[in-house]
Coordinates of C-alpha atoms in Angstrom, one line a residue:
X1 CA -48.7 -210.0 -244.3
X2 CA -47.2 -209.4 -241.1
X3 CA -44.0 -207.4 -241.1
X4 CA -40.6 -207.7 -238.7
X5 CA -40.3 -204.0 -238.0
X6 CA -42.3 -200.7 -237.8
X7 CA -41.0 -197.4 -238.8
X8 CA -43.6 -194.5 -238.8
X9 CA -42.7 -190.8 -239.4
X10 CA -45.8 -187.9 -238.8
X11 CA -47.1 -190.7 -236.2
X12 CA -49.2 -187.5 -234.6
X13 CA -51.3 -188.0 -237.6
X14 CA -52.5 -191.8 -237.1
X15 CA -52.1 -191.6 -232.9
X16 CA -55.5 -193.1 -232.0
X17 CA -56.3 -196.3 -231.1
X18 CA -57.7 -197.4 -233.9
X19 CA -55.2 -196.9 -236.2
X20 CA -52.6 -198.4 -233.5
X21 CA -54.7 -201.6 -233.4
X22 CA -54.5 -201.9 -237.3
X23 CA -50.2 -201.1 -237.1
X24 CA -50.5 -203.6 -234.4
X25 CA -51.8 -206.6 -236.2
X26 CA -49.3 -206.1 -239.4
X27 CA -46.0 -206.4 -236.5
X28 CA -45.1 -209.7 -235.7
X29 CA -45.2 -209.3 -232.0
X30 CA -47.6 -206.2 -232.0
X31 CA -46.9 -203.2 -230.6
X32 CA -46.7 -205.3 -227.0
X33 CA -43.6 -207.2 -228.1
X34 CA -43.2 -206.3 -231.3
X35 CA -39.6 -203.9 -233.0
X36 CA -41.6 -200.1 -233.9
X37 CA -40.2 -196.5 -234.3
X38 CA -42.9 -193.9 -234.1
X39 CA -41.2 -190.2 -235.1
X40 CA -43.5 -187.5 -234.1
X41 CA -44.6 -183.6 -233.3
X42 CA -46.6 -184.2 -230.3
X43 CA -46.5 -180.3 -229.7
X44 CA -46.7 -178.1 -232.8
X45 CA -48.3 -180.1 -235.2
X46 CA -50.6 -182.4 -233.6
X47 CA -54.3 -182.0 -235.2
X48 CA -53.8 -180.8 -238.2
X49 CA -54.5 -183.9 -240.2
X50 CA -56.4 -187.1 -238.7
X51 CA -57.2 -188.0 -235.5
X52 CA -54.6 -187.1 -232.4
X53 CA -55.9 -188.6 -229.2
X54 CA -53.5 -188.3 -225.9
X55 CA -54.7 -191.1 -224.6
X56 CA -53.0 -193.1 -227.5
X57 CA -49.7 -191.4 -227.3
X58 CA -50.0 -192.1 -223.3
X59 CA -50.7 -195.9 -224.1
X60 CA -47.2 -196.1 -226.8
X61 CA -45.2 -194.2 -224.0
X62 CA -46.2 -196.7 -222.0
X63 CA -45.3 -199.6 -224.3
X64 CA -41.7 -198.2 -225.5
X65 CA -38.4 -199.6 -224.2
X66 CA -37.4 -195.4 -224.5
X67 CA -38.6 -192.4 -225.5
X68 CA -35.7 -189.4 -227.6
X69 CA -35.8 -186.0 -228.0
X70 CA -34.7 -185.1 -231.4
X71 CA -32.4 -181.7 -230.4
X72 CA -30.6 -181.3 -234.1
X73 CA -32.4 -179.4 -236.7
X74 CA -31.4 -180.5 -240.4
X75 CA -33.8 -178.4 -242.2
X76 CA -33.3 -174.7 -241.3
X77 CA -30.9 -172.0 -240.7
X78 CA -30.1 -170.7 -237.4
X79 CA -32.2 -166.9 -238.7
X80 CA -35.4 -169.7 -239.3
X81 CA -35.3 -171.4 -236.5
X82 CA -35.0 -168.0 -234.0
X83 CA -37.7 -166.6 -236.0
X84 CA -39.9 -169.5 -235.6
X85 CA -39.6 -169.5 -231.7
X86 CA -40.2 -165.5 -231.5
X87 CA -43.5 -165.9 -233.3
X88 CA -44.6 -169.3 -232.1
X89 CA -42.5 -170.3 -229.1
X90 CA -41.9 -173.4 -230.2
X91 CA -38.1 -175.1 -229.4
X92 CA -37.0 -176.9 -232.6
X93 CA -34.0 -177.4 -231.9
X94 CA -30.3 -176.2 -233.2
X95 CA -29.7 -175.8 -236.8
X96 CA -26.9 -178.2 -238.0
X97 CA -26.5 -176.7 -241.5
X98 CA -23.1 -175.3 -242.1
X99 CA -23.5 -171.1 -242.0
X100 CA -25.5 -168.7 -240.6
X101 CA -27.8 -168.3 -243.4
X102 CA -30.0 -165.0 -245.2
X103 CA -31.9 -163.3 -242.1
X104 CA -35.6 -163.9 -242.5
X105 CA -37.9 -161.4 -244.0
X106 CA -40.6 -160.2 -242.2
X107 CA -43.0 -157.7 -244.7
X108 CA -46.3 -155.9 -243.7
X109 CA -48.3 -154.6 -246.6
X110 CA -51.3 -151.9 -246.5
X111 CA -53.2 -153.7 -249.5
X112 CA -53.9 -156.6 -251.6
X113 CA -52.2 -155.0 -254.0
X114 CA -49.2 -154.0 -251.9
X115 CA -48.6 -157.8 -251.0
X116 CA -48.8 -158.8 -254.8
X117 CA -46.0 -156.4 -255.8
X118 CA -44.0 -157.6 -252.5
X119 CA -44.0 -160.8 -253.1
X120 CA -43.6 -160.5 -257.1
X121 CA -40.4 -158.5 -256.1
X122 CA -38.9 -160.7 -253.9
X123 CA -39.2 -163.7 -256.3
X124 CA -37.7 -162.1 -259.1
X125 CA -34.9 -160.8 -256.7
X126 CA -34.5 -164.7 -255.8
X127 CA -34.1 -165.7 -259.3
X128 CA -31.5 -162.6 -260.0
X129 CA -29.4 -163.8 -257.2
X130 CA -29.8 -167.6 -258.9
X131 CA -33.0 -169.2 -257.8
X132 CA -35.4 -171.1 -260.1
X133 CA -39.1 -171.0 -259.7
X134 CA -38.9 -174.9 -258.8
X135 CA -37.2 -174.1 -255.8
X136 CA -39.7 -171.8 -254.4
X137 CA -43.1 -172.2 -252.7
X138 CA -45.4 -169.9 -251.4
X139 CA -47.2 -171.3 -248.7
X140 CA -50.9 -169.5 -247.9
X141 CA -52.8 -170.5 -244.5
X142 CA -56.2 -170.4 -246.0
X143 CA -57.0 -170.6 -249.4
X144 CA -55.3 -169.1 -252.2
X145 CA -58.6 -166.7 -254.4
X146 CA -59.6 -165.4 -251.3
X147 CA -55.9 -164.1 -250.4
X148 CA -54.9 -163.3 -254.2
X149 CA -58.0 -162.8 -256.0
X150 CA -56.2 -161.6 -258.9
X151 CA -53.4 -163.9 -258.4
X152 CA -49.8 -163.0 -258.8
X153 CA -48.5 -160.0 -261.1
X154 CA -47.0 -160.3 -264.3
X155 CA -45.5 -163.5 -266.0
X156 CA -45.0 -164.8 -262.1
X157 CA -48.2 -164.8 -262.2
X158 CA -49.0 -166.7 -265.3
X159 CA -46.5 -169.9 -264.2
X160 CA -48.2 -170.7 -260.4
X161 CA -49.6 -174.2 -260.6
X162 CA -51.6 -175.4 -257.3
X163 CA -49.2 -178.7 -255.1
X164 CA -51.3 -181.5 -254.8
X165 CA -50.8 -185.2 -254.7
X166 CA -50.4 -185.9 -258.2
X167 CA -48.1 -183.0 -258.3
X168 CA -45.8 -183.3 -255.6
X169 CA -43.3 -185.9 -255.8
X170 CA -41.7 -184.0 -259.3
X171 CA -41.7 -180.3 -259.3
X172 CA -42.6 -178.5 -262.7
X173 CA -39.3 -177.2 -264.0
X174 CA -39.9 -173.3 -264.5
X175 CA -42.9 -173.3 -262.6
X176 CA -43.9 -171.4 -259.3
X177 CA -46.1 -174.2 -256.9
X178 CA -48.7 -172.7 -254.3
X179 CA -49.8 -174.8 -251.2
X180 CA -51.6 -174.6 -247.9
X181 CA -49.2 -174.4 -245.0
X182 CA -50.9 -177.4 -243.1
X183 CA -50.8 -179.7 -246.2
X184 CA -47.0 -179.0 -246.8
X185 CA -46.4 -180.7 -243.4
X186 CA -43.5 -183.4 -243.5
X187 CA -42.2 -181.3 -247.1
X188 CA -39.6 -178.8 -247.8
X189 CA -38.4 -176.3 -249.9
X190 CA -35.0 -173.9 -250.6
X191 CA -37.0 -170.9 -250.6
X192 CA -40.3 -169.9 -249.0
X193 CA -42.6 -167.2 -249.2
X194 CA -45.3 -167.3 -246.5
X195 CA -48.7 -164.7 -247.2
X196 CA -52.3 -165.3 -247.1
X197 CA -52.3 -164.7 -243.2
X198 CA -55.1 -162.6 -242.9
X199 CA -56.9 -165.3 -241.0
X200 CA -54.2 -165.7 -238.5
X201 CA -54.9 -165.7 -234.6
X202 CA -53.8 -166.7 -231.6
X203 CA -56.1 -170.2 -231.6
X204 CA -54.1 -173.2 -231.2
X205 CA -54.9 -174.8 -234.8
X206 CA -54.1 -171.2 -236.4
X207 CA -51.0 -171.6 -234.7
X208 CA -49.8 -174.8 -235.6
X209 CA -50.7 -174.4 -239.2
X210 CA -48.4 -171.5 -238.9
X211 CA -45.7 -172.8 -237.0
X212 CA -45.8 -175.4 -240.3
X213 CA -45.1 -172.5 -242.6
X214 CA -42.8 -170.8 -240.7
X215 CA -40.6 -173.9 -240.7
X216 CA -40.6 -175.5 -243.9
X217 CA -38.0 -173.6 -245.5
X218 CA -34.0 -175.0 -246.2
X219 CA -32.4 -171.8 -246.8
X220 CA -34.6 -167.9 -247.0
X221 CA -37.8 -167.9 -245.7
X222 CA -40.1 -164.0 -246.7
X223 CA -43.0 -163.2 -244.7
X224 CA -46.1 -161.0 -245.8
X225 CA -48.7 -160.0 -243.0
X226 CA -51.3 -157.4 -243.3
X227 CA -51.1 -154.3 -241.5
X228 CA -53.8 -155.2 -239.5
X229 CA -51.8 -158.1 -237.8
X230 CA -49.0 -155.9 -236.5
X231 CA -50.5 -156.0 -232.7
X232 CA -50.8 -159.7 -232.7
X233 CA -47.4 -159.9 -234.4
X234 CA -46.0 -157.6 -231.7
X235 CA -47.5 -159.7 -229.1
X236 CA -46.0 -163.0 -230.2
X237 CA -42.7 -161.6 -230.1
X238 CA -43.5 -160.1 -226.5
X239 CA -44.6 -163.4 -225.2
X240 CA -42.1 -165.6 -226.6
X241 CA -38.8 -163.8 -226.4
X242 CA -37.8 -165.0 -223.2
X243 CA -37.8 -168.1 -224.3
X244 CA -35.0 -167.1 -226.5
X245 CA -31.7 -169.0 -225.0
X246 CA -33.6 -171.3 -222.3

């Protein structure tokens, strides 16, 4: 079956050629002549999942009537977005929720067991001010035993399930969901509490999967980093803040 029009969102994941030949031949027209809108993060998120080759993207730029830059951001606050470029440098835009929104909040802890109390706090300080556990995910950058070996504390603790496929499109009512920051790309959440970022450097992957983290987040967005970042922390902020208003 061959289809009128092509609309493709997270195209950086499927920009290689042989996935363009394959969209090709279901367009009536191809991708030469045919009607296709590729939406895509050429920058930040580009090589996280499948195969990103430049010489693709150059070949579609080459093929489309125009190329847009998307300058609204309808996902987070004005605090999120800032916060995102001093870490990251990345330009995402302006925020065009209504507000200002919660300031973001940025926690270094000495221990394990410093970060575990941290983030149990927060939560329950969420759910006093009128959160439910459905509307909050905690994002980790590697995987979850090795950056809470003993898991959360108390009856937090006890309701964390693991997002998956088969558990993403419906959200267990009552229930806290955990998740890697790189497969949460293209998904959202109210709240969002970012830790596990012991593995966290200045690489370019390590930064993109934290750039996803950092901006996946509709409304409060918490940060845990271990002591032991603070330096690199401190240099993102000194490398990026000029950026700030440019």
């Amino acid at each position: 079956r061959r289809f009128d029009c092509l609309v493709l969102d997270e195209a950086q994941d499927m920009m290689n050629i042989d996935l363009l030949d394959l969209l090709g031949r279901i367009l009536m027209g191809g991708l030469e002549g045919g009607n296709w809108h590729l939406f895509l993060d050429p920058n930040n998120q580009q090589g996280l999942l499948g195969t990103y080759d430049e010489d693709a993207f150059s070949y579609v730029r080459e093929l489309s009537d125009h190329s847009l830059r998307l300058k609204q951001n309808c996902r987070n606050t004005p605090q999120i977005i800032l916060q995102t470029q001093l870490l990251t440098g990345a330009d995402i835009g302006v925020s065009k929720l209504d507000g200002q929104g919660e300031k973001v909040i940025m926690r270094k802890f000495t221990s394990n067991e410093n970060c575990r109390k941290l983030i149990t706090e927060q939560i329950k300080q969420w759910q006093i001010e009128g959160a439910e556990l459905e509307e909050i995910t905690l994002l980790i950058l590697g995987d979850f035993t090795e950056a809470f070996p003993d898991g959360l504390c108390g009856s937090i603790g006890n309701k964390l399930y693991e997002l998956t496929p088969d558990t993403v499109q419906v959200r267990r009512k009552g229930r806290l969901a955990y998740c890697r920051a790189a497969e949460f790309k293209g998904l959202e959440s109210s709240y969002i509490i970012f830790a596990g970022l012991d593995g966290l450097t200045d690489d370019a992957i390590a930064l993109r999967k934290f750039y996803i983290g950092l901006t996946r987040a509709n409304a409060l967005l918490a940060i845990y980093y271990p002591e032991g970042l603070q330096s690199l922390v401190d240099a993102f902020y000194a490398s990026n803040v000029h950026k700030i208003g440019n």
